[in-house]
Tab-separated table of N, CA and C in Angstrom:
chain	number	residue	atom	x	y	z
A	2	MET	N	7.339	-37.635	-27.859
A	2	MET	CA	6.877	-36.952	-26.676
A	2	MET	C	6.664	-35.484	-27.023
A	3	SER	N	5.540	-34.941	-26.617
A	3	SER	CA	5.247	-33.560	-26.959
A	3	SER	C	6.069	-32.610	-26.089
A	4	GLU	N	6.136	-31.374	-26.546
A	4	GLU	CA	6.924	-30.375	-25.854
A	4	GLU	C	6.328	-30.047	-24.480
A	5	LYS	N	4.994	-30.039	-24.370
A	5	LYS	CA	4.351	-29.734	-23.098
A	5	LYS	C	4.636	-30.797	-22.046
A	6	SER	N	4.608	-32.076	-22.430
A	6	SER	CA	4.857	-33.120	-21.447
A	6	SER	C	6.305	-33.087	-20.965
A	7	VAL	N	7.226	-32.698	-21.825
A	7	VAL	CA	8.619	-32.579	-21.414
A	7	VAL	C	8.754	-31.447	-20.404
A	8	ASP	N	8.074	-30.307	-20.644
A	8	ASP	CA	8.148	-29.175	-19.730
A	8	ASP	C	7.561	-29.520	-18.366
A	9	ARG	N	6.473	-30.271	-18.344
A	9	ARG	CA	5.828	-30.593	-17.065
A	9	ARG	C	6.621	-31.612	-16.276
A	10	ASN	N	7.419	-32.422	-16.912
A	10	ASN	CA	8.229	-33.399	-16.188
A	10	ASN	C	9.494	-32.773	-15.626
A	11	ASN	N	9.839	-31.597	-16.089
A	11	ASN	CA	11.004	-30.881	-15.616
A	11	ASN	C	10.708	-30.300	-14.232
A	12	GLY	N	11.647	-30.392	-13.314
A	12	GLY	CA	11.447	-29.865	-11.964
A	12	GLY	C	11.221	-28.367	-11.937
A	13	ALA	N	11.790	-27.647	-12.906
A	13	ALA	CA	11.611	-26.196	-12.948
A	13	ALA	C	10.171	-25.812	-13.258
A	14	ALA	N	9.434	-26.706	-13.901
A	14	ALA	CA	8.035	-26.418	-14.222
A	14	ALA	C	7.169	-26.406	-12.968
A	15	LEU	N	7.656	-26.985	-11.880
A	15	LEU	CA	6.913	-26.992	-10.619
A	15	LEU	C	6.966	-25.652	-9.903
A	16	VAL	N	7.962	-24.845	-10.211
A	16	VAL	CA	8.195	-23.614	-9.460
A	16	VAL	C	7.034	-22.636	-9.612
A	17	LYS	N	6.597	-22.381	-10.834
A	17	LYS	CA	5.537	-21.393	-11.060
A	17	LYS	C	4.239	-21.770	-10.348
A	18	PRO	N	3.718	-22.998	-10.499
A	18	PRO	CA	2.486	-23.326	-9.783
A	18	PRO	C	2.629	-23.268	-8.262
A	19	VAL	N	3.777	-23.684	-7.747
A	19	VAL	CA	3.977	-23.667	-6.300
A	19	VAL	C	4.044	-22.232	-5.789
A	20	VAL	N	4.748	-21.366	-6.490
A	20	VAL	CA	4.859	-19.968	-6.059
A	20	VAL	C	3.491	-19.280	-6.106
A	21	ILE	N	2.759	-19.483	-7.186
A	21	ILE	CA	1.428	-18.881	-7.283
A	21	ILE	C	0.503	-19.477	-6.223
A	22	GLY	N	0.591	-20.775	-6.009
A	22	GLY	CA	-0.197	-21.415	-4.962
A	22	GLY	C	0.145	-20.884	-3.570
A	23	LEU	N	1.422	-20.641	-3.321
A	23	LEU	CA	1.838	-20.071	-2.041
A	23	LEU	C	1.289	-18.665	-1.856
A	24	ILE	N	1.327	-17.872	-2.913
A	24	ILE	CA	0.783	-16.514	-2.829
A	24	ILE	C	-0.707	-16.563	-2.508
A	25	VAL	N	-1.435	-17.445	-3.186
A	25	VAL	CA	-2.865	-17.602	-2.915
A	25	VAL	C	-3.085	-18.101	-1.490
A	26	SER	N	-2.321	-19.098	-1.073
A	26	SER	CA	-2.450	-19.648	0.281
A	26	SER	C	-2.234	-18.581	1.343
A	27	LEU	N	-1.156	-17.842	1.203
A	27	LEU	CA	-0.855	-16.806	2.182
A	27	LEU	C	-1.888	-15.685	2.151
A	28	GLY	N	-2.368	-15.347	0.950
A	28	GLY	CA	-3.394	-14.317	0.831
A	28	GLY	C	-4.702	-14.720	1.486
A	29	VAL	N	-5.156	-15.933	1.211
A	29	VAL	CA	-6.395	-16.429	1.823
A	29	VAL	C	-6.231	-16.521	3.335
A	30	THR	N	-5.093	-17.017	3.785
A	30	THR	CA	-4.844	-17.127	5.227
A	30	THR	C	-4.871	-15.749	5.882
A	31	MET	N	-4.216	-14.780	5.274
A	31	MET	CA	-4.182	-13.430	5.847
A	31	MET	C	-5.565	-12.790	5.862
A	32	LEU	N	-6.333	-12.976	4.792
A	32	LEU	CA	-7.688	-12.419	4.759
A	32	LEU	C	-8.572	-13.054	5.832
A	33	LEU	N	-8.474	-14.355	5.992
A	33	LEU	CA	-9.262	-15.022	7.023
A	33	LEU	C	-8.824	-14.600	8.423
A	34	LEU	N	-7.530	-14.449	8.636
A	34	LEU	CA	-7.054	-13.984	9.939
A	34	LEU	C	-7.547	-12.576	10.231
A	35	LEU	N	-7.569	-11.738	9.206
A	35	LEU	CA	-8.100	-10.378	9.360
A	35	LEU	C	-9.586	-10.414	9.719
A	36	LEU	N	-10.345	-11.243	9.026
A	36	LEU	CA	-11.767	-11.396	9.314
A	36	LEU	C	-11.983	-11.907	10.744
A	37	PHE	N	-11.209	-12.912	11.138
A	37	PHE	CA	-11.339	-13.447	12.494
A	37	PHE	C	-10.938	-12.399	13.536
A	38	ALA	N	-9.945	-11.578	13.224
A	38	ALA	CA	-9.528	-10.532	14.157
A	38	ALA	C	-10.644	-9.505	14.353
A	39	VAL	N	-11.317	-9.161	13.268
A	39	VAL	CA	-12.437	-8.221	13.369
A	39	VAL	C	-13.553	-8.824	14.220
A	40	ILE	N	-13.845	-10.085	14.003
A	40	ILE	CA	-14.883	-10.761	14.788
A	40	ILE	C	-14.483	-10.820	16.264
A	41	LEU	N	-13.212	-11.082	16.526
A	41	LEU	CA	-12.761	-11.213	17.914
A	41	LEU	C	-12.715	-9.872	18.648
A	42	THR	N	-12.734	-8.755	17.927
A	42	THR	CA	-12.815	-7.465	18.612
A	42	THR	C	-14.189	-7.271	19.234
A	43	LYS	N	-15.191	-7.936	18.704
A	43	LYS	CA	-16.561	-7.838	19.227
A	43	LYS	C	-16.829	-8.834	20.352
A	44	TYR	N	-16.131	-9.972	20.334
A	44	TYR	CA	-16.395	-11.046	21.288
A	44	TYR	C	-15.129	-11.439	22.019
A	45	ASP	N	-15.303	-11.835	23.255
A	45	ASP	CA	-14.172	-12.314	24.039
A	45	ASP	C	-14.002	-13.813	23.772
A	46	ALA	N	-12.779	-14.254	23.533
A	46	ALA	CA	-12.538	-15.659	23.209
A	46	ALA	C	-11.337	-16.169	23.997
A	47	SER	N	-11.361	-17.450	24.276
A	47	SER	CA	-10.253	-18.079	24.995
A	47	SER	C	-9.069	-18.280	24.043
A	48	PRO	N	-7.869	-18.416	24.581
A	48	PRO	CA	-6.711	-18.683	23.729
A	48	PRO	C	-6.870	-19.962	22.905
A	49	PHE	N	-7.536	-20.965	23.452
A	49	PHE	CA	-7.774	-22.199	22.714
A	49	PHE	C	-8.617	-21.925	21.465
A	50	PHE	N	-9.658	-21.127	21.602
A	50	PHE	CA	-10.517	-20.794	20.469
A	50	PHE	C	-9.750	-19.985	19.419
A	51	ILE	N	-8.894	-19.104	19.867
A	51	ILE	CA	-8.079	-18.310	18.931
A	51	ILE	C	-7.134	-19.218	18.155
A	52	THR	N	-6.573	-20.219	18.832
A	52	THR	CA	-5.708	-21.196	18.162
A	52	THR	C	-6.486	-21.962	17.098
A	53	ILE	N	-7.712	-22.360	17.435
A	53	ILE	CA	-8.561	-23.075	16.470
A	53	ILE	C	-8.839	-22.191	15.255
A	54	LEU	N	-9.139	-20.916	15.481
A	54	LEU	CA	-9.400	-20.004	14.357
A	54	LEU	C	-8.163	-19.825	13.480
A	55	SER	N	-6.998	-19.715	14.101
A	55	SER	CA	-5.779	-19.527	13.292
A	55	SER	C	-5.461	-20.778	12.481
A	56	MET	N	-5.682	-21.952	13.061
A	56	MET	CA	-5.442	-23.186	12.307
A	56	MET	C	-6.492	-23.374	11.212
A	57	THR	N	-7.705	-22.917	11.448
A	57	THR	CA	-8.743	-22.965	10.415
A	57	THR	C	-8.353	-22.073	9.240
A	58	ALA	N	-7.864	-20.876	9.535
A	58	ALA	CA	-7.438	-19.962	8.475
A	58	ALA	C	-6.293	-20.571	7.668
A	59	LEU	N	-5.328	-21.157	8.358
A	59	LEU	CA	-4.196	-21.786	7.673
A	59	LEU	C	-4.662	-22.967	6.822
A	60	SER	N	-5.583	-23.754	7.354
A	60	SER	CA	-6.087	-24.925	6.631
A	60	SER	C	-6.832	-24.521	5.359
A	61	LEU	N	-7.694	-23.523	5.464
A	61	LEU	CA	-8.439	-23.078	4.286
A	61	LEU	C	-7.511	-22.418	3.264
A	62	GLY	N	-6.483	-21.721	3.748
A	62	GLY	CA	-5.483	-21.160	2.840
A	62	GLY	C	-4.722	-22.251	2.103
A	63	ALA	N	-4.375	-23.320	2.814
A	63	ALA	CA	-3.673	-24.450	2.196
A	63	ALA	C	-4.557	-25.123	1.144
A	64	LEU	N	-5.834	-25.287	1.462
A	64	LEU	CA	-6.779	-25.883	0.513
A	64	LEU	C	-6.872	-25.044	-0.760
A	65	ALA	N	-7.018	-23.734	-0.600
A	65	ALA	CA	-7.120	-22.838	-1.758
A	65	ALA	C	-5.835	-22.856	-2.591
A	66	GLY	N	-4.698	-22.841	-1.931
A	66	GLY	CA	-3.426	-22.885	-2.645
A	66	GLY	C	-3.234	-24.183	-3.409
A	67	GLY	N	-3.641	-25.298	-2.804
A	67	GLY	CA	-3.549	-26.589	-3.483
A	67	GLY	C	-4.415	-26.631	-4.734
A	68	ILE	N	-5.611	-26.077	-4.639
A	68	ILE	CA	-6.497	-26.034	-5.808
A	68	ILE	C	-5.864	-25.223	-6.930
A	69	VAL	N	-5.376	-24.031	-6.596
A	69	VAL	CA	-4.796	-23.142	-7.617
A	69	VAL	C	-3.542	-23.756	-8.240
A	70	ALA	N	-2.646	-24.282	-7.420
A	70	ALA	CA	-1.391	-24.851	-7.936
A	70	ALA	C	-1.660	-26.026	-8.865
A	71	SER	N	-2.586	-26.893	-8.490
A	71	SER	CA	-2.844	-28.067	-9.332
A	71	SER	C	-3.633	-27.709	-10.581
A	72	LYS	N	-4.444	-26.652	-10.527
A	72	LYS	CA	-5.122	-26.202	-11.748
A	72	LYS	C	-4.102	-25.672	-12.762
A	73	ILE	N	-3.066	-25.018	-12.263
A	73	ILE	CA	-2.023	-24.505	-13.161
A	73	ILE	C	-1.208	-25.654	-13.741
A	74	PHE	N	-0.826	-26.620	-12.904
A	74	PHE	CA	0.020	-27.727	-13.349
A	74	PHE	C	-0.762	-28.781	-14.132
A	75	LYS	N	-2.060	-28.910	-13.836
A	75	LYS	CA	-3.010	-29.761	-14.553
A	75	LYS	C	-2.835	-31.265	-14.359
A	76	LYS	N	-1.943	-31.679	-13.491
A	76	LYS	CA	-1.815	-33.095	-13.171
A	76	LYS	C	-1.012	-33.228	-11.883
A	77	LYS	N	-0.969	-34.455	-11.353
A	77	LYS	CA	-0.224	-34.755	-10.123
A	77	LYS	C	-0.663	-33.850	-8.964
A	78	GLY	N	-1.965	-33.848	-8.696
A	78	GLY	CA	-2.524	-32.981	-7.666
A	78	GLY	C	-2.013	-33.284	-6.272
A	79	ILE	N	-1.859	-34.556	-5.942
A	79	ILE	CA	-1.378	-34.909	-4.599
A	79	ILE	C	0.064	-34.446	-4.417
A	80	MET	N	0.884	-34.637	-5.435
A	80	MET	CA	2.277	-34.204	-5.352
A	80	MET	C	2.362	-32.677	-5.238
A	81	MET	N	1.578	-31.975	-6.047
A	81	MET	CA	1.579	-30.511	-5.985
A	81	MET	C	1.123	-30.044	-4.609
A	82	GLY	N	0.075	-30.696	-4.092
A	82	GLY	CA	-0.425	-30.333	-2.773
A	82	GLY	C	0.592	-30.573	-1.678
A	83	ALA	N	1.285	-31.706	-1.746
A	83	ALA	CA	2.279	-32.022	-0.723
A	83	ALA	C	3.436	-31.022	-0.747
A	84	ILE	N	3.904	-30.687	-1.931
A	84	ILE	CA	4.997	-29.709	-2.054
A	84	ILE	C	4.542	-28.355	-1.520
A	85	LEU	N	3.351	-27.938	-1.937
A	85	LEU	CA	2.827	-26.648	-1.503
A	85	LEU	C	2.598	-26.634	0.007
A	86	GLY	N	2.041	-27.716	0.563
A	86	GLY	CA	1.781	-27.783	1.997
A	86	GLY	C	3.062	-27.690	2.818
A	87	CYS	N	4.101	-28.383	2.380
A	87	CYS	CA	5.386	-28.316	3.091
A	87	CYS	C	5.992	-26.913	3.009
A	88	ALA	N	5.924	-26.306	1.827
A	88	ALA	CA	6.461	-24.950	1.660
A	88	ALA	C	5.675	-23.947	2.509
A	89	LEU	N	4.354	-24.080	2.514
A	89	LEU	CA	3.516	-23.188	3.323
A	89	LEU	C	3.837	-23.355	4.802
A	90	PHE	N	3.984	-24.592	5.249
A	90	PHE	CA	4.326	-24.849	6.652
A	90	PHE	C	5.667	-24.202	7.003
A	91	LEU	N	6.655	-24.346	6.130
A	91	LEU	CA	7.972	-23.743	6.411
A	91	LEU	C	7.878	-22.227	6.531
A	92	ILE	N	7.145	-21.601	5.623
A	92	ILE	CA	7.008	-20.138	5.663
A	92	ILE	C	6.303	-19.702	6.937
A	93	VAL	N	5.194	-20.345	7.261
A	93	VAL	CA	4.432	-19.982	8.460
A	93	VAL	C	5.256	-20.240	9.724
A	94	THR	N	5.998	-21.333	9.758
A	94	THR	CA	6.815	-21.648	10.929
A	94	THR	C	7.948	-20.649	11.101
A	95	ILE	N	8.578	-20.263	10.016
A	95	ILE	CA	9.656	-19.271	10.094
A	95	ILE	C	9.117	-17.938	10.582
A	96	ILE	N	7.985	-17.494	10.028
A	96	ILE	CA	7.381	-16.231	10.460
A	96	ILE	C	6.974	-16.317	11.933
A	97	SER	N	6.372	-17.423	12.319
A	97	SER	CA	5.939	-17.606	13.703
A	97	SER	C	7.126	-17.611	14.660
A	98	THR	N	8.209	-18.233	14.266
A	98	THR	CA	9.403	-18.277	15.099
A	98	THR	C	10.011	-16.888	15.264
A	99	ILE	N	10.029	-16.110	14.198
A	99	ILE	CA	10.579	-14.757	14.265
A	99	ILE	C	9.714	-13.854	15.145
A	100	VAL	N	8.392	-13.955	14.982
A	100	VAL	CA	7.484	-13.075	15.712
A	100	VAL	C	7.345	-13.486	17.175
A	101	ASN	N	7.188	-14.777	17.430
A	101	ASN	CA	6.894	-15.249	18.786
A	101	ASN	C	8.093	-15.793	19.540
A	102	PHE	N	9.237	-15.916	18.897
A	102	PHE	CA	10.445	-16.467	19.513
A	102	PHE	C	10.203	-17.862	20.096
A	103	THR	N	9.414	-18.664	19.393
A	103	THR	CA	9.143	-20.026	19.853
A	103	THR	C	9.732	-21.023	18.866
A	104	GLY	N	10.004	-22.183	19.361
A	104	GLY	CA	10.501	-23.251	18.499
A	104	GLY	C	9.353	-24.124	18.030
A	105	LEU	N	9.689	-25.339	17.655
A	105	LEU	CA	8.666	-26.279	17.225
A	105	LEU	C	7.956	-26.867	18.440
A	106	THR	N	6.638	-26.942	18.354
A	106	THR	CA	5.824	-27.497	19.433
A	106	THR	C	4.912	-28.570	18.852
A	107	TYR	N	4.068	-29.142	19.688
A	107	TYR	CA	3.100	-30.118	19.189
A	107	TYR	C	2.132	-29.457	18.212
A	108	GLN	N	1.857	-28.170	18.407
A	108	GLN	CA	0.990	-27.459	17.472
A	108	GLN	C	1.636	-27.344	16.093
A	109	SER	N	2.950	-27.305	16.057
A	109	SER	CA	3.652	-27.268	14.771
A	109	SER	C	3.402	-28.544	13.987
A	110	LEU	N	3.395	-29.682	14.669
A	110	LEU	CA	3.112	-30.951	13.993
A	110	LEU	C	1.674	-30.983	13.470
A	111	ILE	N	0.757	-30.424	14.246
A	111	ILE	CA	-0.637	-30.353	13.800
A	111	ILE	C	-0.736	-29.454	12.576
A	112	LYS	N	-0.044	-28.312	12.604
A	112	LYS	CA	-0.047	-27.402	11.455
A	112	LYS	C	0.548	-28.075	10.217
A	113	LEU	N	1.640	-28.819	10.398
A	113	LEU	CA	2.246	-29.528	9.275
A	113	LEU	C	1.255	-30.515	8.682
A	114	GLY	N	0.622	-31.302	9.548
A	114	GLY	CA	-0.361	-32.271	9.066
A	114	GLY	C	-1.521	-31.616	8.339
A	115	LEU	N	-2.045	-30.531	8.902
A	115	LEU	CA	-3.164	-29.832	8.261
A	115	LEU	C	-2.753	-29.222	6.925
A	116	CYS	N	-1.590	-28.594	6.896
A	116	CYS	CA	-1.121	-27.973	5.643
A	116	CYS	C	-0.967	-29.013	4.542
A	117	VAL	N	-0.288	-30.097	4.838
A	117	VAL	CA	-0.034	-31.109	3.811
A	117	VAL	C	-1.330	-31.806	3.411
A	118	LEU	N	-2.124	-32.207	4.391
A	118	LEU	CA	-3.365	-32.920	4.088
A	118	LEU	C	-4.319	-32.067	3.256
A	119	LEU	N	-4.569	-30.842	3.695
A	119	LEU	CA	-5.539	-30.014	2.974
A	119	LEU	C	-4.992	-29.499	1.648
A	120	SER	N	-3.689	-29.304	1.541
A	120	SER	CA	-3.118	-28.945	0.238
A	120	SER	C	-3.250	-30.111	-0.743
A	121	CYS	N	-3.057	-31.333	-0.254
A	121	CYS	CA	-3.240	-32.513	-1.111
A	121	CYS	C	-4.691	-32.652	-1.548
A	122	VAL	N	-5.624	-32.433	-0.621
A	122	VAL	CA	-7.046	-32.463	-0.982
A	122	VAL	C	-7.343	-31.377	-2.014
A	123	GLY	N	-6.787	-30.189	-1.806
A	123	GLY	CA	-6.946	-29.116	-2.782
A	123	GLY	C	-6.353	-29.477	-4.129
A	124	GLY	N	-5.209	-30.169	-4.107
A	124	GLY	CA	-4.596	-30.625	-5.356
A	124	GLY	C	-5.484	-31.595	-6.102
A	125	ILE	N	-6.111	-32.504	-5.371
A	125	ILE	CA	-7.032	-33.462	-6.000
A	125	ILE	C	-8.233	-32.738	-6.586
A	126	ILE	N	-8.778	-31.799	-5.822
A	126	ILE	CA	-9.936	-31.030	-6.308
A	126	ILE	C	-9.552	-30.222	-7.547
A	127	GLY	N	-8.398	-29.567	-7.502
A	127	GLY	CA	-7.973	-28.731	-8.628
A	127	GLY	C	-7.745	-29.496	-9.910
A	128	VAL	N	-7.182	-30.691	-9.804
A	128	VAL	CA	-6.929	-31.503	-10.994
A	128	VAL	C	-8.240	-32.015	-11.586
A	129	ASN	N	-9.191	-32.329	-10.724
A	129	ASN	CA	-10.422	-32.972	-11.184
A	129	ASN	C	-11.572	-32.019	-11.481
A	130	THR	N	-11.361	-30.723	-11.386
A	130	THR	CA	-12.427	-29.769	-11.699
A	130	THR	C	-11.943	-28.743	-12.712
A	131	GLY	N	-12.867	-28.225	-13.448
A	131	GLY	CA	-12.600	-27.093	-14.312
A	131	GLY	C	-11.937	-27.396	-15.643
A	132	ASN	N	-11.554	-28.625	-15.910
A	132	ASN	CA	-10.877	-28.938	-17.156
A	132	ASN	C	-11.791	-29.678	-18.123
A	133	LYS	N	-13.059	-29.704	-17.833
A	133	LYS	CA	-13.999	-30.440	-18.683
A	133	LYS	C	-14.594	-29.521	-19.734
A	134	ARG	N	-15.018	-30.106	-20.847
A	134	ARG	CA	-15.665	-29.334	-21.894
A	134	ARG	C	-17.057	-28.924	-21.456
A	135	LYS	N	-17.439	-27.721	-21.808
A	135	LYS	CA	-18.771	-27.252	-21.533
A	135	LYS	C	-19.686	-27.637	-22.696
A	136	LEU	N	-20.851	-28.133	-22.362
A	136	LEU	CA	-21.777	-28.573	-23.398
A	136	LEU	C	-22.587	-27.418	-23.990
A	137	ILE	N	-22.710	-26.357	-23.251
A	137	ILE	CA	-23.528	-25.242	-23.744
A	137	ILE	C	-22.642	-24.086	-24.107
């Protein structure tokens, strides 16, 4: 067994891709929320629409994080995505609870589903792209 395969099977090897994926996820989410906030200063929107925009930002952040984490780990994209999605959901839920003083709601379940699903999709995309030889 090669040294690289032993390192990747070790649980500690998951930490670096997940942490970097979380940083990317949170960064993309924050940038999208900032962009949506700028847009919403120009237009009046209902609370329902604002909720949709925030979940869209979180979903796209989860997708980006899943891609990055699985590109670093280079295999097991669904597993990387699921771990990253759960970690992202926990961070967002903790921050939301501290800021809004709210507990878990039905929207929390939707956020969990979106985070895990889109992080897994990102994991699949990340594993299956970018590792091919270039012909030119």
